[in-house]
PDB file of C-alpha atoms in Angstrom:
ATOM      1  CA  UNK A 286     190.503 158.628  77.846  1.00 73.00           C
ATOM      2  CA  UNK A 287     189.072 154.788  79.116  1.00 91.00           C
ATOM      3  CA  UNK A 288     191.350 152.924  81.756  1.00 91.00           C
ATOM      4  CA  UNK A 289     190.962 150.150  78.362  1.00 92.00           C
ATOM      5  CA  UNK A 290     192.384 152.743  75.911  1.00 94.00           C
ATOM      6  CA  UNK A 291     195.326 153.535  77.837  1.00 95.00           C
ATOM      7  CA  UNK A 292     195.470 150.224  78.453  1.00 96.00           C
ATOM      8  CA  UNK A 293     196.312 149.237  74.976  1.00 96.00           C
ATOM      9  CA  UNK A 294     198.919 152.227  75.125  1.00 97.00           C
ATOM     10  CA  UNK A 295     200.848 150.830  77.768  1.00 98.00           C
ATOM     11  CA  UNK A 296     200.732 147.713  75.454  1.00 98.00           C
ATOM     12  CA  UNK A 297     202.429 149.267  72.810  1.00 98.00           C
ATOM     13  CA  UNK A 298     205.097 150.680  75.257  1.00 98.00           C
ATOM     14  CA  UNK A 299     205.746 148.238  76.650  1.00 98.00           C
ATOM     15  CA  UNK A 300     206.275 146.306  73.016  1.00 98.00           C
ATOM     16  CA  UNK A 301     208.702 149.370  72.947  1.00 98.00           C
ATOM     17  CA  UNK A 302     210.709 148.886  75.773  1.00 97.00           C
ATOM     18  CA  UNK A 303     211.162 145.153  74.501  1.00 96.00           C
ATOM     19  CA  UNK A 304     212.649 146.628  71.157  1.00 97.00           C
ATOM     20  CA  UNK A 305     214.918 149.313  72.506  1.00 96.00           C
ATOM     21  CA  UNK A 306     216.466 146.122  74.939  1.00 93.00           C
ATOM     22  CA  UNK A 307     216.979 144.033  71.832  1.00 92.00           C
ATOM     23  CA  UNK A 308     218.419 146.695  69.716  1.00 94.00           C
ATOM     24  CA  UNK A 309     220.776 148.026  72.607  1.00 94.00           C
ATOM     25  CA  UNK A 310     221.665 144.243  73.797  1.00 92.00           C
ATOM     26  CA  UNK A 311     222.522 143.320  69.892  1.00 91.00           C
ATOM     27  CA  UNK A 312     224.372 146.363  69.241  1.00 93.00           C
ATOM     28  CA  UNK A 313     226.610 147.084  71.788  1.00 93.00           C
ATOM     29  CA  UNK A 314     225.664 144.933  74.760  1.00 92.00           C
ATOM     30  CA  UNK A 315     226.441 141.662  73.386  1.00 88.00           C
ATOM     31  CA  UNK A 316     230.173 141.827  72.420  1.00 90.00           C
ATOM     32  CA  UNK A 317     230.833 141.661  76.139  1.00 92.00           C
ATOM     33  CA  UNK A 318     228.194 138.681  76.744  1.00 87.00           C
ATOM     34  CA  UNK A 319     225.703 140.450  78.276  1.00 87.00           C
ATOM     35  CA  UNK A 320     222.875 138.443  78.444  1.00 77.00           C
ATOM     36  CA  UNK A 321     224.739 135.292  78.495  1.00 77.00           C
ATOM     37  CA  UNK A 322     226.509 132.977  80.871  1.00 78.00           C
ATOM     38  CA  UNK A 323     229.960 133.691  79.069  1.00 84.00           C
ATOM     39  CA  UNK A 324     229.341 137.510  80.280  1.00 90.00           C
ATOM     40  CA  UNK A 325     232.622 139.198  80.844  1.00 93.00           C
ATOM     41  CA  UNK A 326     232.568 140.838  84.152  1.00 95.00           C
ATOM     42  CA  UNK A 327     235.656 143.235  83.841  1.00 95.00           C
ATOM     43  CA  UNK A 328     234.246 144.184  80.518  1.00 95.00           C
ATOM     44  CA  UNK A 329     230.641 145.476  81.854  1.00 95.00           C
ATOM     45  CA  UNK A 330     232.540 146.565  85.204  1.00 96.00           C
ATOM     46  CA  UNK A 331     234.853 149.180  82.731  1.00 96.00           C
ATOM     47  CA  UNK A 332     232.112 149.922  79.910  1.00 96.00           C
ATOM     48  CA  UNK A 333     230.208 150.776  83.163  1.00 96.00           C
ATOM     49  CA  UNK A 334     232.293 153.232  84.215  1.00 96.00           C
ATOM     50  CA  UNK A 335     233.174 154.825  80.986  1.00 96.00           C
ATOM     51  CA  UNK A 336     229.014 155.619  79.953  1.00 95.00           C
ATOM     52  CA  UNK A 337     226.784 154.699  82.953  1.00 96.00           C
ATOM     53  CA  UNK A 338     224.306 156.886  80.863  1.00 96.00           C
ATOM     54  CA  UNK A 339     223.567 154.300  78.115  1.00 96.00           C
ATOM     55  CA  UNK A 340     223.503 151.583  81.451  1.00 96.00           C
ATOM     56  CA  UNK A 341     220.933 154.037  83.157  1.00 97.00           C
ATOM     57  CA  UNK A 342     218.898 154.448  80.224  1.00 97.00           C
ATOM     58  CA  UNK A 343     219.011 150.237  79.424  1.00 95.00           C
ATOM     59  CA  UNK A 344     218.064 149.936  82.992  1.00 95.00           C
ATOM     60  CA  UNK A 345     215.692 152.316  83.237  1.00 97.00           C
ATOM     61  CA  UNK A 346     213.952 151.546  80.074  1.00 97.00           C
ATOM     62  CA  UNK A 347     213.593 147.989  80.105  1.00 95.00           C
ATOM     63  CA  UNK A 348     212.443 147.950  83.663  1.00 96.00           C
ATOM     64  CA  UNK A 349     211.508 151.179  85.029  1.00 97.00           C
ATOM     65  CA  UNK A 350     209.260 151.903  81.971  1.00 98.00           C
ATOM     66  CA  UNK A 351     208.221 148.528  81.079  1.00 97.00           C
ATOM     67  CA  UNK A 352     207.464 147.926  84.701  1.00 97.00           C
ATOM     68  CA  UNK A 353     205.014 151.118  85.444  1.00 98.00           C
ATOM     69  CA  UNK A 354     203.257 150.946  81.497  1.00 98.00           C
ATOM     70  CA  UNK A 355     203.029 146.859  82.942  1.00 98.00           C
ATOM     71  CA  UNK A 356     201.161 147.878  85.641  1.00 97.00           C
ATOM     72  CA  UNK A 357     198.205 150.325  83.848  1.00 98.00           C
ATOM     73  CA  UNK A 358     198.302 147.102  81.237  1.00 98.00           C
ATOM     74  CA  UNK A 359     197.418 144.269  83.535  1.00 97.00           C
ATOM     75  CA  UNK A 360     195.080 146.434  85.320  1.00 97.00           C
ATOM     76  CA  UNK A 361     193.442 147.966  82.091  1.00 96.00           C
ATOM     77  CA  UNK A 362     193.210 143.811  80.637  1.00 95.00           C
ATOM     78  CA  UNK A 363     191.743 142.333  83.657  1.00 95.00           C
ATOM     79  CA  UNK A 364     189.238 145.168  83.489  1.00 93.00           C
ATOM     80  CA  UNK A 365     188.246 144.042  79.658  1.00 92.00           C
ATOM     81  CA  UNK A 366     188.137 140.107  80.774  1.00 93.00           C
ATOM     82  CA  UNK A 367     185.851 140.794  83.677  1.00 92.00           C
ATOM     83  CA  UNK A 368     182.941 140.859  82.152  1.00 90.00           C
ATOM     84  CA  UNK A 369     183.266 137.602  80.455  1.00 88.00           C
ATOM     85  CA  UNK A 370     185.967 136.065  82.820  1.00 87.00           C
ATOM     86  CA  UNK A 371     184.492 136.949  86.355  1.00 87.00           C
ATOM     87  CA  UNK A 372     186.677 136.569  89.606  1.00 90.00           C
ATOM     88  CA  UNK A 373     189.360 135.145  87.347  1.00 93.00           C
ATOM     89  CA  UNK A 374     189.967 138.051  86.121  1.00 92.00           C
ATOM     90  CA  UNK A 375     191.505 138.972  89.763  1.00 94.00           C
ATOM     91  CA  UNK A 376     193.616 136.349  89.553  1.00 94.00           C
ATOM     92  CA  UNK A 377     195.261 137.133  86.534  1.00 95.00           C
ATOM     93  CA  UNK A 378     195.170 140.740  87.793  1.00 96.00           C
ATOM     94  CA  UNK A 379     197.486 139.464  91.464  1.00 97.00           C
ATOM     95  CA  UNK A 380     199.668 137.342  88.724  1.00 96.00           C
ATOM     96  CA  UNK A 381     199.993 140.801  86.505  1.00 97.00           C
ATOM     97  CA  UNK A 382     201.008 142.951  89.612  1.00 97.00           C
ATOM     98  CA  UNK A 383     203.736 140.289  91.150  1.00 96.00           C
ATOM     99  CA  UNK A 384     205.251 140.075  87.722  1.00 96.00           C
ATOM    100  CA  UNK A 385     205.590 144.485  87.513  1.00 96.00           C
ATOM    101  CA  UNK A 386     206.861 144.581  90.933  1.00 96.00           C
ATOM    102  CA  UNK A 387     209.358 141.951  90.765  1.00 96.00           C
ATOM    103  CA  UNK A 388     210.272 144.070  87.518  1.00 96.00           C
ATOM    104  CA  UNK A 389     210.289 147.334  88.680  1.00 96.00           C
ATOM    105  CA  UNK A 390     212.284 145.928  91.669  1.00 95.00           C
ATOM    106  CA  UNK A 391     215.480 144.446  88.978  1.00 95.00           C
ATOM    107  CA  UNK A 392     215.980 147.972  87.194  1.00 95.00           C
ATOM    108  CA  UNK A 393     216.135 149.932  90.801  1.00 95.00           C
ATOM    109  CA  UNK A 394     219.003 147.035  92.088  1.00 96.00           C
ATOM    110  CA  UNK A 395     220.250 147.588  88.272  1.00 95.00           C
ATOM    111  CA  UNK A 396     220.795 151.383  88.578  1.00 96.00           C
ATOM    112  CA  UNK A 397     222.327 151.055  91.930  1.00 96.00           C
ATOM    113  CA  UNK A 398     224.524 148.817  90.748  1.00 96.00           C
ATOM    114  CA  UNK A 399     225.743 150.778  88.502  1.00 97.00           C
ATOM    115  CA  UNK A 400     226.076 153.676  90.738  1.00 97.00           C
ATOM    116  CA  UNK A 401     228.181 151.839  92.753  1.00 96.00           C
ATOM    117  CA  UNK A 402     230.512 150.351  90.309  1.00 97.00           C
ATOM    118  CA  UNK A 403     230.830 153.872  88.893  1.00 96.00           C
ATOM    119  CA  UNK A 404     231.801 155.065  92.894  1.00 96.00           C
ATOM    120  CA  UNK A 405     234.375 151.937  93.439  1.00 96.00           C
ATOM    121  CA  UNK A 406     235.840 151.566  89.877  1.00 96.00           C
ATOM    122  CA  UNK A 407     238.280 154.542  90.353  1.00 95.00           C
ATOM    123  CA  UNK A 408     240.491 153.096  93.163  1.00 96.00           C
ATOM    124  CA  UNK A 409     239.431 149.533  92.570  1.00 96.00           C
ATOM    125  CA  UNK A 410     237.919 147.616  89.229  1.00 96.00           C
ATOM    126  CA  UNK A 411     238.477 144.295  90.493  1.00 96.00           C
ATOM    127  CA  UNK A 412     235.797 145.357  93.586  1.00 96.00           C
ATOM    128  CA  UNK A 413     233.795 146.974  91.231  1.00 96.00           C
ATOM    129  CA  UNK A 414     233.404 144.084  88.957  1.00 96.00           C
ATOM    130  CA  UNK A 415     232.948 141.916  92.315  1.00 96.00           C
ATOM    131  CA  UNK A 416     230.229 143.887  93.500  1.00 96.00           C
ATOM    132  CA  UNK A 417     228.526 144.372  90.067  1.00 95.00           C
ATOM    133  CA  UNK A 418     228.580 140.703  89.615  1.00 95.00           C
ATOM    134  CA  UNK A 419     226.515 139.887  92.569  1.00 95.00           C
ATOM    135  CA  UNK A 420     224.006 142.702  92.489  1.00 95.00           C
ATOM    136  CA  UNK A 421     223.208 141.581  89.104  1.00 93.00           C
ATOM    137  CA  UNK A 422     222.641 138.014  90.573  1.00 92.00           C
ATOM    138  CA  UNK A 423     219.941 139.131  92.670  1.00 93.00           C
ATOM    139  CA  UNK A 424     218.728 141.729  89.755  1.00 92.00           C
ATOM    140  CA  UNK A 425     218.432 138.601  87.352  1.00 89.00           C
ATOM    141  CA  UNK A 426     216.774 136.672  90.342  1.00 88.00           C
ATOM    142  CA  UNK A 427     214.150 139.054  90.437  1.00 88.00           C
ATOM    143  CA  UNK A 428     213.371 138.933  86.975  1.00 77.00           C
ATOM    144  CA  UNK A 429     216.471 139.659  84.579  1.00 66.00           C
ATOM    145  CA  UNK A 430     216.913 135.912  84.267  1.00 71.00           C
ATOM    146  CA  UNK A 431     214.271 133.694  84.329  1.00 80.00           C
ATOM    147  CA  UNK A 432     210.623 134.998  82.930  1.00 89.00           C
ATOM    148  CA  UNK A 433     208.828 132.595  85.820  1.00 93.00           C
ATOM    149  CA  UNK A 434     206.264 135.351  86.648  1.00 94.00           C
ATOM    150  CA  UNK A 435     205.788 137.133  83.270  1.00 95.00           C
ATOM    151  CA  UNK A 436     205.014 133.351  81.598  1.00 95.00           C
ATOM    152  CA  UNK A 437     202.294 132.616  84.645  1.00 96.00           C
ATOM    153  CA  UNK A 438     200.656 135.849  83.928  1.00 97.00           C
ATOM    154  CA  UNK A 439     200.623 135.394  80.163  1.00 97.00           C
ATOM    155  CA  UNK A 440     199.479 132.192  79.973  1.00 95.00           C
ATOM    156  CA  UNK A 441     196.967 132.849  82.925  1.00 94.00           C
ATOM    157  CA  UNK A 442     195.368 135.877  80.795  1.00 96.00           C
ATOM    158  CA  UNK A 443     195.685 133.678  77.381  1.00 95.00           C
ATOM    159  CA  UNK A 444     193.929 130.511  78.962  1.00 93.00           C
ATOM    160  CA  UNK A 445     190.621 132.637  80.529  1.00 92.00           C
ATOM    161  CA  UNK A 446     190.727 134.322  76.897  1.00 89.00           C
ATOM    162  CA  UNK A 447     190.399 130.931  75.445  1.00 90.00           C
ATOM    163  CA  UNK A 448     188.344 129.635  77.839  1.00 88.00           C
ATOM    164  CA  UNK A 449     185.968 132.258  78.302  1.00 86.00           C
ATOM    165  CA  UNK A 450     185.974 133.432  75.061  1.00 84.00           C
ATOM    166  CA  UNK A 451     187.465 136.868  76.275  1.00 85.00           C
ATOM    167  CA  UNK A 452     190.399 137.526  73.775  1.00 91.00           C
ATOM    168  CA  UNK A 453     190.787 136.291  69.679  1.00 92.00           C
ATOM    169  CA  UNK A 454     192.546 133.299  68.809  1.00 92.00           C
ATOM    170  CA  UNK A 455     194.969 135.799  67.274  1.00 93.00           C
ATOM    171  CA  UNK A 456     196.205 136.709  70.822  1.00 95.00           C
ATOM    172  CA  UNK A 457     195.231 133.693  72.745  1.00 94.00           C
ATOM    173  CA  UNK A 458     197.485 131.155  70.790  1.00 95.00           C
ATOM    174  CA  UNK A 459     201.024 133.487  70.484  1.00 95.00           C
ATOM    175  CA  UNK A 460     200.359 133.778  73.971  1.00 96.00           C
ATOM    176  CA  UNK A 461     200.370 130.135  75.241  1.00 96.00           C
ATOM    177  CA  UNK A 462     203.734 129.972  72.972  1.00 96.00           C
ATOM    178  CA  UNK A 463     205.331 132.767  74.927  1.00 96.00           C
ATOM    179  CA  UNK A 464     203.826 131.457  78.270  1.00 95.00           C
ATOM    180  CA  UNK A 465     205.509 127.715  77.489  1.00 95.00           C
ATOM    181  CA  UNK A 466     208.986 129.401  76.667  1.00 94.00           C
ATOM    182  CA  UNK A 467     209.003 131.681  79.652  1.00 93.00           C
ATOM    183  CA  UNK A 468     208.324 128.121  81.634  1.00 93.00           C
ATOM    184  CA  UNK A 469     211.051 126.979  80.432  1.00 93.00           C
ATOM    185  CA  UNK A 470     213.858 129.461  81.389  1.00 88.00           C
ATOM    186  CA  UNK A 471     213.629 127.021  84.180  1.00 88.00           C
ATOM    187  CA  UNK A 472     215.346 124.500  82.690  1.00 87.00           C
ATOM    188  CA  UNK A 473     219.209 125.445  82.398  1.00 84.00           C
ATOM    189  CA  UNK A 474     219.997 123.679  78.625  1.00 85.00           C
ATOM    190  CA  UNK A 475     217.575 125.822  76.903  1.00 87.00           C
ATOM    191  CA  UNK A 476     217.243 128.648  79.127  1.00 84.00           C
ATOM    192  CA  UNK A 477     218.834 131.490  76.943  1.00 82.00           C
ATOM    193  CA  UNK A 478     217.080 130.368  73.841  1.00 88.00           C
ATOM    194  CA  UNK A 479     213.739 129.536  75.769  1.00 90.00           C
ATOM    195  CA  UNK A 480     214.481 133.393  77.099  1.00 88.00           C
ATOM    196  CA  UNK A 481     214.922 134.810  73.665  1.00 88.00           C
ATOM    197  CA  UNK A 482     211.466 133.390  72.259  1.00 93.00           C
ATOM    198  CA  UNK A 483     210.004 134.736  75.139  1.00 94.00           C
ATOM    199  CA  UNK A 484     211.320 138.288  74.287  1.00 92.00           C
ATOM    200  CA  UNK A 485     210.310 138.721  70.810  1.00 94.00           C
ATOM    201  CA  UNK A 486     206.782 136.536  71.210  1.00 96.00           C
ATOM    202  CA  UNK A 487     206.059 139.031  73.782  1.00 96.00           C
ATOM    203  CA  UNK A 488     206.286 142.135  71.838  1.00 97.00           C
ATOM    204  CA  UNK A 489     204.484 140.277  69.307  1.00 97.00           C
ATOM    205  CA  UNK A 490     201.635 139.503  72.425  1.00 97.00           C
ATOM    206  CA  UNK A 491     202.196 143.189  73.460  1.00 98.00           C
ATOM    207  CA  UNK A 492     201.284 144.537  70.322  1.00 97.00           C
ATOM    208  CA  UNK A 493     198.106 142.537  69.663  1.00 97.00           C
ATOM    209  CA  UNK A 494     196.934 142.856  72.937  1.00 97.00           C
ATOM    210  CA  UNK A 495     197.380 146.686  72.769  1.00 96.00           C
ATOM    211  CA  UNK A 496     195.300 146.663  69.244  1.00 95.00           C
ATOM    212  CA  UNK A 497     192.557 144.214  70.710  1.00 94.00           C
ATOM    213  CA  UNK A 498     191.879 147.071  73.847  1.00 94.00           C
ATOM    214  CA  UNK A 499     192.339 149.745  71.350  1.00 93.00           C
ATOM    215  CA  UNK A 500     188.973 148.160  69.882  1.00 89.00           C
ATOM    216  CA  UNK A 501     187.508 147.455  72.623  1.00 85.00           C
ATOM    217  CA  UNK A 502     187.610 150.889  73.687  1.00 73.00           C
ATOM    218  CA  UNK A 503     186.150 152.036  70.124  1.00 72.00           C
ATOM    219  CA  UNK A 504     183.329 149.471  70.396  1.00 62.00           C
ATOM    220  CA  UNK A 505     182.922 150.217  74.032  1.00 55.00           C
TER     221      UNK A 505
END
């Protein structure tokens, strides 16, 4: 199997991994506001403690996963832009690589988080909630809470597509619109909804950049 094939693979995963975290956040994540700034601490500190599994498996998932199929992705698309693209290319493969570490780096402080809450919560929850609450501040530093790294990359890969001709419109333009919304995480007012477009246009991104390798890979 080509680097490019498996490339568009980890594409679809990691469109996957994007789903699964919607579904789970929707479903049972969200009556505690997780994912929001009216998150209730006790809540996640005691639903932590009661199934850590379905925690671990969120965490793991949506960053462990995503993080490692991101990698063979961005090294697998800056192979297929080369060509056309040049020492650019490189660039966008550095902004690819920061983004998957910084990832991959959120879902380890994430499961040790909620080992420790799990180890604290039995002789004190208020500690446990303390502890949880600041270990996710640095997890959602890192990448949980503002997409600063994932938008560069995107719109660094969707600008040398347009510019070099190196990817279809089709991929290209939902690309700058995910880019722009990552941006603007940044700016507190319209952070969470800026956030949410980001989500869903990138498993829309995900999954026509997975096809467009897919073909390449055929054609190649």
């Amino acid at each position: 199997m080509t680097l490019i094939r498996t490339g568009g693979y980890a594409a679809f995963a990691c469109a996957a991994t994007y789903l699964f975290g919607f579904t789970l956040l929707v479903t049972v994540l969200a009556p505690m506001g997780y994912g929001t700034k009216e998150i209730d601490i006790d809540a996640v500190a005691a639903f932590i403690y009661r199934s850590p599994g379905i925690i671990t498996v969120w965490n793991t998932t949506i960053y462990i996963v995503n993080g490692l199929a991101l990698l063979v992705l961005v090294v697998a698309l800056s192979d297929h832009l080369r060509p056309r693209s040049g020492p650019w290319a490189q660039l966008a493969q550095a902004m690819g690589v920061v983004w998957a570490t910084l990832v991959l780096g959120a879902g380890m402080i994430a499961n040790v988080a909620t080992e420790r809450v799990v180890a604290i919560y039995v002789t004190s929850p208020q500690d446990a909630a303390a502890l949880w609450e600041i270990l996710h501040s640095v997890e959602l530093g890192l990448g949980g809470g503002n997409e600063i790294a994932g938008a560069a990359w995107i719109l660094c890969v969707s600008s040398l597509g347009v510019a070099k001709a190196a990817l279809p419109r089709r991929v290209t333009y939902p690309g700058m619109i995910t880019g722009l919304a990552g941006l603007a995480t940044l700016v507190p007012p319209v952070a969470d909804s800026a956030g949410a477009v980001f989500g869903l246009g990138a498993i829309l991104w995900f999954l026509l950049v997975g096809r467009v390798l897919q073909r390449a890979s055929v054609s190649g």
